[in-house]
Amino acid sequence: MCAAQAGYRGRRVLVLDKARKPGQKILISGGGRCNFTNRSVDPNNYLCSNPHFVKSALARFSAQDFIDQVERHGIDFEERDHGQLFCIESAKQIVEMLLTECDWAGVEIRLNTDVQSIQRMSERYPGQPGWLVHTGEQYLKADKLVIASGGLSIPKLSSAFGYRIAEQFGLKIQPTSAGLVPFTLHTEDKEQFSNFSGISLAVEIKALNGPTFIRDLLFTHRGLSGPAVLQISNYWQPGEPVQINFLPQQDLDQLLEQQLEAHPQQSLKNALGRYLPKRLAELLTAPLASASEPLIQLRRDDRELLRQRLHHFELKPNATEGYRTAEVTRGGIDSDELSSKTFEAKREPGLFFIGEVIDVTGWLGGYNFQWAWASGHACGQAL
């Protein structure tokens, strides 16, 4: 995106890519269909140490702008729940679209090119502006340099290169960690959920800080996953609990009254099993003295305990699964180091950083791709 925009502005652009083929993270995204943006992109869908930083780029290149580009290239797509947009055929179409735009803009792309070092031209040639890039095979001179190296998620396709360059030139970096990632559980919790693997249900989930999400939760043999968990992982801090409402659309008192009227002799766990997976209903009612007694005999203290376990179930994750399964990287180059309009380093004229390498993390659902497109577009317009 950035390269094409700069090329259309008449700039001579060279893209250096370490990979054997371009757009590898795009190709594997969305189950091979690429969730390329979201209908309802808003600055509030992003985490950043400076919440205002994302506003300019997102406003200047919106989700609709990217959708228009997709449509111009004749790519069919579909809208799924929560405004997520996916290619109907293949993520390969998005890569081909971007490569076509680069071709039209006269951009040169070199694959299998490993950048060994970057230095100011003035360090080697006193008085000369610009940058000197060493690929191991040759030195390349550039008036301006854009780093779009991504984060640390999916290690086989990732690199810490962007962070190293930022540190080399004195830019502050916010601590990095895995984002949009499943949780692992402590041994005792893993044991109580040991036979839950594969069970999925819609829940309301929240951490100590951040928004509440109503999405699907999936129990796995390692712990917890699914969209609800991936979303809340961006806001969770080690050692903190998450709170889960297993029946976000139901009122317990109303539910019990309905079941009491219809089936007064059934047990509480069986009544709850009409709304939840049976094993989960048994787990939630296990500490209740009247769990196996007829519903009509439900004790007041058991009702309140059930309310707490059903609507405010607290679980303290052991950790996340880490970068191996993470979709994004939290943290990165501090946004205060960069211009929010051009993405140029404030202390290093001519050096730019875009995309995931910056301390900007979007929600699950196409938001991180939209940040990549928007930041790339804004930077390309400034070159």
Short mmCIF file of C-alpha atoms in Angstrom, two decimals:
data_model
loop_
_atom_site.label_atom_id
_atom_site.label_comp_id
_atom_site.label_asym_id
_atom_site.label_seq_id
_atom_site.Cartn_x
_atom_site.Cartn_y
_atom_site.Cartn_z
CA MET A 1 0.00 0.00 0.00
CA CYS A 2 2.71 2.47 1.00
CA ALA A 3 4.94 1.59 -1.95
CA ALA A 4 2.12 1.95 -4.47
CA GLN A 5 1.04 5.32 -3.10
CA ALA A 6 4.60 6.64 -3.26
CA GLY A 7 5.01 5.26 -6.77
CA TYR A 8 1.83 6.95 -7.95
CA ARG A 9 3.32 10.20 -6.64
CA GLY A 10 6.25 9.80 -9.01
CA ARG A 11 8.73 8.49 -6.46
CA ARG A 12 11.25 5.83 -7.39
CA VAL A 13 10.41 2.99 -4.99
CA LEU A 14 12.27 -0.21 -4.13
CA VAL A 15 10.71 -2.79 -1.77
CA LEU A 16 13.11 -5.19 -0.03
CA ASP A 17 11.48 -8.36 1.33
CA LYS A 18 13.29 -11.15 3.16
CA ALA A 19 10.57 -13.67 2.23
CA ARG A 20 10.58 -15.91 -0.83
CA LYS A 21 7.11 -14.70 -1.80
CA PRO A 22 5.25 -11.53 -0.82
CA GLY A 23 2.30 -11.22 1.53
CA GLN A 24 2.73 -14.49 3.42
CA LYS A 25 0.82 -13.34 6.50
CA ILE A 26 -2.00 -12.15 4.26
CA LEU A 27 -2.11 -15.55 2.54
CA ILE A 28 -2.63 -17.50 5.79
CA SER A 29 -5.03 -15.01 7.38
CA GLY A 30 -8.72 -15.69 7.84
CA GLY A 31 -8.34 -19.38 7.11
CA GLY A 32 -6.92 -18.53 3.70
CA ARG A 33 -9.72 -16.06 2.91
CA CYS A 34 -8.22 -12.90 4.49
CA ASN A 35 -10.44 -10.86 6.79
CA PHE A 36 -9.16 -7.73 5.02
CA THR A 37 -11.14 -5.05 6.89
CA ASN A 38 -14.27 -4.40 8.96
CA ARG A 39 -17.41 -2.41 8.23
CA SER A 40 -17.29 -0.58 11.56
CA VAL A 41 -13.68 0.56 12.00
CA ASP A 42 -13.35 3.19 14.71
CA PRO A 43 -10.36 4.55 16.69
CA ASN A 44 -11.88 2.94 19.79
CA ASN A 45 -11.16 -0.47 18.24
CA TYR A 46 -7.42 0.07 18.79
CA LEU A 47 -5.06 -0.06 21.75
CA CYS A 48 -2.26 2.50 21.78
CA SER A 49 -0.40 4.39 24.49
CA ASN A 50 -1.72 7.52 22.76
CA PRO A 51 -5.38 6.81 21.86
CA HIS A 52 -5.49 9.80 19.48
CA PHE A 53 -2.57 8.58 17.36
CA VAL A 54 -4.66 6.34 15.06
CA LYS A 55 -7.34 8.90 14.24
CA SER A 56 -5.66 10.76 11.37
CA ALA A 57 -4.64 7.75 9.29
CA LEU A 58 -7.95 5.91 9.81
CA ALA A 59 -9.89 9.01 8.78
CA ARG A 60 -7.83 9.61 5.64
CA PHE A 61 -8.04 6.02 4.39
CA SER A 62 -11.20 4.36 5.65
CA ALA A 63 -12.48 0.81 5.45
CA GLN A 64 -14.73 1.93 2.60
CA ASP A 65 -11.70 3.22 0.71
CA PHE A 66 -10.14 -0.24 0.84
CA ILE A 67 -13.46 -1.89 -0.04
CA ASP A 68 -13.67 0.38 -3.09
CA GLN A 69 -10.20 -0.76 -4.13
CA VAL A 70 -11.16 -4.42 -3.69
CA GLU A 71 -14.24 -3.89 -5.83
CA ARG A 72 -12.25 -2.10 -8.55
CA HIS A 73 -10.13 -5.23 -8.84
CA GLY A 74 -13.21 -7.41 -9.19
CA ILE A 75 -12.67 -9.35 -5.97
CA ASP A 76 -15.83 -10.93 -4.58
CA PHE A 77 -16.20 -10.78 -0.81
CA GLU A 78 -18.72 -11.55 1.90
CA GLU A 79 -19.67 -9.95 5.20
CA ARG A 80 -19.75 -12.20 8.23
CA ASP A 81 -20.81 -11.45 11.80
CA HIS A 82 -19.53 -8.33 13.55
CA GLY A 83 -18.84 -6.58 10.22
CA GLN A 84 -15.95 -8.83 9.18
CA LEU A 85 -15.21 -8.86 5.43
CA PHE A 86 -13.60 -11.90 3.79
CA CYS A 87 -12.62 -12.85 0.25
CA ILE A 88 -15.02 -15.45 -1.11
CA GLU A 89 -12.31 -17.15 -3.14
CA SER A 90 -8.85 -16.67 -1.64
CA ALA A 91 -6.54 -14.36 0.31
CA LYS A 92 -4.25 -14.65 -2.70
CA GLN A 93 -6.52 -12.14 -4.45
CA ILE A 94 -5.61 -9.41 -1.94
CA VAL A 95 -1.90 -10.06 -2.44
CA GLU A 96 -2.34 -10.02 -6.22
CA MET A 97 -4.29 -6.75 -5.97
CA LEU A 98 -1.51 -5.08 -3.98
CA LEU A 99 1.16 -6.40 -6.35
CA THR A 100 -0.83 -5.15 -9.33
CA GLU A 101 -1.08 -1.69 -7.76
CA CYS A 102 2.69 -1.71 -7.20
CA ASP A 103 3.26 -2.76 -10.80
CA TRP A 104 1.02 0.03 -12.09
CA ALA A 105 2.91 2.50 -9.87
CA GLY A 106 6.29 1.39 -11.18
CA VAL A 107 7.46 -0.13 -7.90
CA GLU A 108 10.39 -2.56 -7.95
CA ILE A 109 10.16 -5.52 -5.53
CA ARG A 110 13.14 -7.67 -4.55
CA LEU A 111 12.41 -10.89 -2.66
CA ASN A 112 14.88 -13.11 -0.76
CA THR A 113 16.70 -9.95 0.27
CA ASP A 114 17.99 -9.81 3.83
CA VAL A 115 18.89 -6.33 5.07
CA GLN A 116 22.03 -6.61 7.18
CA SER A 117 22.34 -3.03 8.38
CA ILE A 118 21.05 0.51 8.00
CA GLN A 119 23.00 3.71 8.62
CA ARG A 120 22.83 7.37 7.82
CA MET A 121 24.67 8.33 4.64
CA SER A 122 26.51 10.98 6.65
CA GLU A 123 28.15 8.28 8.78
CA ARG A 124 29.95 6.92 5.72
CA TYR A 125 29.93 9.98 3.49
CA PRO A 126 30.10 13.12 5.66
CA GLY A 127 27.67 15.83 4.64
CA GLN A 128 25.49 13.60 2.47
CA PRO A 129 21.80 13.21 3.42
CA GLY A 130 19.76 10.02 3.19
CA TRP A 131 20.28 6.40 4.12
CA LEU A 132 22.60 3.54 3.29
CA VAL A 133 21.11 0.04 3.31
CA HIS A 134 23.40 -3.00 3.27
CA THR A 135 21.82 -6.21 1.98
CA GLY A 136 24.91 -8.36 2.30
CA GLU A 137 25.39 -8.28 -1.45
CA GLN A 138 25.37 -4.55 -2.06
CA TYR A 139 24.86 -1.10 -0.58
CA LEU A 140 21.73 0.80 -1.58
CA LYS A 141 21.22 4.54 -1.20
CA ALA A 142 17.82 6.01 -0.33
CA ASP A 143 16.54 9.50 0.32
CA LYS A 144 13.81 8.10 2.57
CA LEU A 145 13.41 4.78 4.32
CA VAL A 146 10.19 3.04 5.42
CA ILE A 147 10.24 0.12 7.86
CA ALA A 148 7.19 -2.15 7.52
CA SER A 149 8.58 -5.31 9.10
CA GLY A 150 5.58 -6.27 11.25
CA GLY A 151 5.59 -7.68 14.76
CA LEU A 152 6.59 -10.94 16.45
CA SER A 153 3.44 -13.03 16.00
CA ILE A 154 3.79 -16.26 14.00
CA PRO A 155 7.59 -16.54 14.51
CA LYS A 156 8.29 -18.37 11.24
CA LEU A 157 7.05 -15.32 9.34
CA SER A 158 8.20 -12.63 11.75
CA SER A 159 11.25 -10.62 12.71
CA ALA A 160 12.39 -8.20 15.39
CA PHE A 161 14.16 -6.19 12.68
CA GLY A 162 11.93 -3.11 12.99
CA TYR A 163 12.43 -2.89 16.74
CA ARG A 164 16.21 -3.21 16.34
CA ILE A 165 16.30 -0.35 13.85
CA ALA A 166 14.13 1.80 16.12
CA GLU A 167 16.46 1.13 19.06
CA GLN A 168 19.50 1.82 16.89
CA PHE A 169 18.25 5.35 16.29
CA GLY A 170 17.11 5.95 19.85
CA LEU A 171 13.35 5.53 19.47
CA LYS A 172 11.44 4.39 22.55
CA ILE A 173 9.68 1.03 22.37
CA GLN A 174 6.67 0.01 24.44
CA PRO A 175 7.06 -3.54 25.87
CA THR A 176 5.87 -6.17 23.41
CA SER A 177 3.73 -9.25 24.08
CA ALA A 178 1.44 -11.63 22.24
CA GLY A 179 -1.98 -10.23 21.31
CA LEU A 180 -5.21 -11.82 20.08
CA VAL A 181 -3.99 -15.07 21.58
CA PRO A 182 -5.48 -18.07 23.47
CA PHE A 183 -5.05 -18.53 27.23
CA THR A 184 -3.43 -21.45 29.01
CA LEU A 185 -4.73 -22.45 32.45
CA HIS A 186 -3.25 -23.35 35.82
CA THR A 187 -3.18 -27.08 36.59
CA GLU A 188 -6.21 -27.01 38.90
CA ASP A 189 -8.34 -25.15 36.36
CA LYS A 190 -7.08 -27.33 33.54
CA GLU A 191 -8.24 -30.38 35.50
CA GLN A 192 -11.74 -29.07 36.14
CA PHE A 193 -12.16 -28.27 32.43
CA SER A 194 -10.34 -31.41 31.24
CA ASN A 195 -13.40 -32.92 29.53
CA PHE A 196 -14.61 -29.64 28.04
CA SER A 197 -12.30 -29.60 25.00
CA GLY A 198 -14.24 -28.71 21.86
CA ILE A 199 -17.18 -27.10 23.67
CA SER A 200 -18.03 -23.65 22.32
CA LEU A 201 -20.65 -21.15 23.46
CA ALA A 202 -21.40 -17.44 23.36
CA VAL A 203 -20.28 -15.63 26.52
CA GLU A 204 -19.74 -12.13 27.82
CA ILE A 205 -16.13 -11.66 28.89
CA LYS A 206 -14.15 -8.83 30.44
CA ALA A 207 -10.79 -8.14 32.06
CA LEU A 208 -10.03 -5.67 34.85
CA ASN A 209 -9.52 -2.94 32.25
CA GLY A 210 -11.01 -2.45 28.81
CA PRO A 211 -14.34 -3.16 27.13
CA THR A 212 -16.69 -6.12 27.49
CA PHE A 213 -17.06 -8.52 24.56
CA ILE A 214 -19.91 -10.88 23.71
CA ARG A 215 -18.40 -13.52 21.44
CA ASP A 216 -17.87 -17.28 21.30
CA LEU A 217 -15.57 -18.96 23.82
CA LEU A 218 -13.92 -22.29 22.96
CA PHE A 219 -12.56 -24.75 25.51
CA THR A 220 -9.35 -26.44 24.28
CA HIS A 221 -7.01 -29.08 25.68
CA ARG A 222 -4.59 -26.25 26.55
CA GLY A 223 -7.08 -23.77 27.99
CA LEU A 224 -9.40 -21.19 26.48
CA SER A 225 -9.67 -19.85 22.94
CA GLY A 226 -12.28 -18.54 20.52
CA PRO A 227 -13.07 -14.94 19.51
CA ALA A 228 -14.09 -13.91 23.05
CA VAL A 229 -10.75 -14.96 24.51
CA LEU A 230 -8.68 -13.56 21.65
CA GLN A 231 -10.39 -10.18 22.05
CA ILE A 232 -9.95 -9.96 25.80
CA SER A 233 -6.32 -11.15 25.62
CA ASN A 234 -5.40 -7.69 24.32
CA TYR A 235 -6.53 -6.18 27.63
CA TRP A 236 -5.49 -8.92 30.04
CA GLN A 237 -2.39 -8.56 32.21
CA PRO A 238 -0.53 -11.54 33.76
CA GLY A 239 -1.80 -12.38 37.22
CA GLU A 240 -5.20 -10.79 36.66
CA PRO A 241 -8.51 -12.68 36.42
CA VAL A 242 -11.03 -12.52 33.61
CA GLN A 243 -14.74 -12.55 34.34
CA ILE A 244 -17.13 -14.66 32.27
CA ASN A 245 -20.91 -14.46 31.97
CA PHE A 246 -22.02 -17.82 30.56
CA LEU A 247 -25.57 -16.65 29.85
CA PRO A 248 -25.22 -13.02 28.73
CA GLN A 249 -28.67 -12.87 27.13
CA GLN A 250 -30.54 -14.49 30.04
CA ASP A 251 -31.72 -13.31 33.44
CA LEU A 252 -31.27 -16.06 36.02
CA ASP A 253 -34.42 -15.23 37.99
CA GLN A 254 -36.56 -15.23 34.87
CA LEU A 255 -34.95 -18.46 33.67
CA LEU A 256 -35.60 -20.20 36.99
CA GLU A 257 -39.19 -18.99 37.15
CA GLN A 258 -39.87 -20.34 33.66
CA GLN A 259 -38.35 -23.71 34.48
CA LEU A 260 -40.03 -23.85 37.89
CA GLU A 261 -43.42 -23.33 36.28
CA ALA A 262 -42.80 -25.83 33.49
CA HIS A 263 -40.74 -28.50 35.29
CA PRO A 264 -40.84 -27.99 39.08
CA GLN A 265 -39.50 -31.48 39.87
CA GLN A 266 -36.41 -31.36 37.65
CA SER A 267 -33.02 -30.74 39.25
CA LEU A 268 -31.27 -27.40 39.03
CA LYS A 269 -28.40 -28.82 36.96
CA ASN A 270 -30.87 -30.33 34.50
CA ALA A 271 -32.78 -27.06 34.27
CA LEU A 272 -29.56 -25.17 33.56
CA GLY A 273 -28.58 -27.88 31.09
CA ARG A 274 -31.43 -26.71 28.86
CA TYR A 275 -29.48 -23.48 28.27
CA LEU A 276 -25.85 -24.56 28.57
CA PRO A 277 -23.73 -27.58 27.59
CA LYS A 278 -24.51 -30.32 30.12
CA ARG A 279 -20.94 -30.60 31.42
CA LEU A 280 -20.77 -26.85 32.03
CA ALA A 281 -24.13 -26.88 33.82
CA GLU A 282 -22.83 -29.64 36.09
CA LEU A 283 -19.62 -27.72 36.82
CA LEU A 284 -21.42 -24.48 37.65
CA THR A 285 -23.91 -26.18 39.99
CA ALA A 286 -21.42 -28.61 41.61
CA PRO A 287 -20.80 -26.49 44.78
CA LEU A 288 -24.54 -25.98 45.36
CA ALA A 289 -26.10 -28.11 48.12
CA SER A 290 -29.40 -28.32 46.25
CA ALA A 291 -27.94 -28.91 42.78
CA SER A 292 -29.50 -32.38 42.46
CA GLU A 293 -32.71 -31.67 44.35
CA PRO A 294 -36.01 -30.72 42.68
CA LEU A 295 -35.97 -27.16 41.43
CA ILE A 296 -38.85 -26.27 43.71
CA GLN A 297 -36.53 -26.88 46.69
CA LEU A 298 -33.80 -24.50 45.50
CA ARG A 299 -32.36 -22.61 48.46
CA ARG A 300 -31.95 -18.85 48.46
CA ASP A 301 -28.21 -19.02 49.21
CA ASP A 302 -27.74 -21.52 46.37
CA ARG A 303 -29.57 -19.21 44.01
CA GLU A 304 -27.18 -16.37 44.84
CA LEU A 305 -24.13 -18.62 44.54
CA LEU A 306 -25.37 -19.81 41.15
CA ARG A 307 -25.89 -16.20 40.06
CA GLN A 308 -22.28 -15.46 40.91
CA ARG A 309 -20.91 -18.54 39.13
CA LEU A 310 -23.15 -18.18 36.11
CA HIS A 311 -22.89 -14.44 35.46
CA HIS A 312 -19.62 -13.50 37.21
CA PHE A 313 -17.39 -16.57 36.88
CA GLU A 314 -13.80 -15.55 37.62
CA LEU A 315 -10.88 -17.41 36.13
CA LYS A 316 -7.22 -16.48 36.39
CA PRO A 317 -5.32 -17.60 33.25
CA ASN A 318 -1.87 -19.06 33.75
CA ALA A 319 -0.49 -17.33 30.64
CA THR A 320 -1.11 -16.99 26.93
CA GLU A 321 0.06 -19.42 24.25
CA GLY A 322 2.56 -16.77 23.17
CA TYR A 323 3.66 -15.58 19.76
CA ARG A 324 3.33 -19.05 18.21
CA THR A 325 -0.45 -18.76 18.00
CA ALA A 326 -0.86 -14.99 18.43
CA GLU A 327 -2.44 -13.06 15.59
CA VAL A 328 -0.75 -9.76 16.47
CA THR A 329 1.88 -8.15 18.68
CA ARG A 330 0.93 -5.80 21.49
CA GLY A 331 3.28 -2.88 22.08
CA GLY A 332 5.98 -1.72 19.70
CA ILE A 333 7.51 1.60 18.69
CA ASP A 334 6.09 4.31 20.92
CA SER A 335 3.59 6.39 18.96
CA ASP A 336 4.96 9.57 20.54
CA GLU A 337 8.15 9.00 18.52
CA LEU A 338 6.28 9.28 15.20
CA SER A 339 4.15 11.79 13.33
CA SER A 340 0.55 10.57 13.29
CA LYS A 341 0.10 12.12 9.83
CA THR A 342 3.24 10.91 8.03
CA PHE A 343 4.69 8.20 10.34
CA GLU A 344 8.08 9.84 10.11
CA ALA A 345 10.33 9.54 13.15
CA LYS A 346 10.33 12.94 14.84
CA ARG A 347 14.02 12.71 15.73
CA GLU A 348 15.18 11.06 12.49
CA PRO A 349 13.95 12.90 9.36
CA GLY A 350 13.53 10.54 6.44
CA LEU A 351 12.96 7.42 8.58
CA PHE A 352 9.38 6.07 8.70
CA PHE A 353 7.65 3.17 10.48
CA ILE A 354 4.22 1.76 9.57
CA GLY A 355 1.89 -1.09 10.47
CA GLU A 356 2.22 -3.61 13.27
CA VAL A 357 5.74 -2.57 14.28
CA ILE A 358 4.16 0.50 15.90
CA ASP A 359 2.47 0.37 19.32
CA VAL A 360 -1.01 0.01 17.79
CA THR A 361 -3.07 -3.16 18.25
CA GLY A 362 -6.52 -3.63 16.77
CA TRP A 363 -9.42 -5.85 17.73
CA LEU A 364 -10.05 -9.20 16.09
CA GLY A 365 -12.03 -8.91 12.87
CA GLY A 366 -10.04 -7.09 10.17
CA TYR A 367 -9.02 -4.08 12.24
CA ASN A 368 -5.29 -4.80 12.13
CA PHE A 369 -5.28 -5.13 8.36
CA GLN A 370 -7.14 -1.81 8.13
CA TRP A 371 -4.43 -0.24 10.28
CA ALA A 372 -1.80 -1.63 7.90
CA TRP A 373 -3.61 -0.18 4.87
CA ALA A 374 -4.31 3.18 6.52
CA SER A 375 -0.83 3.75 7.96
CA GLY A 376 0.76 2.63 4.68
CA HIS A 377 -1.47 4.95 2.65
CA ALA A 378 -0.72 7.93 4.91
CA CYS A 379 3.02 7.31 4.79
CA GLY A 380 3.04 6.78 1.03
CA GLN A 381 1.29 10.10 0.56
CA ALA A 382 4.07 11.81 2.54
CA LEU A 383 7.05 10.38 0.65
#
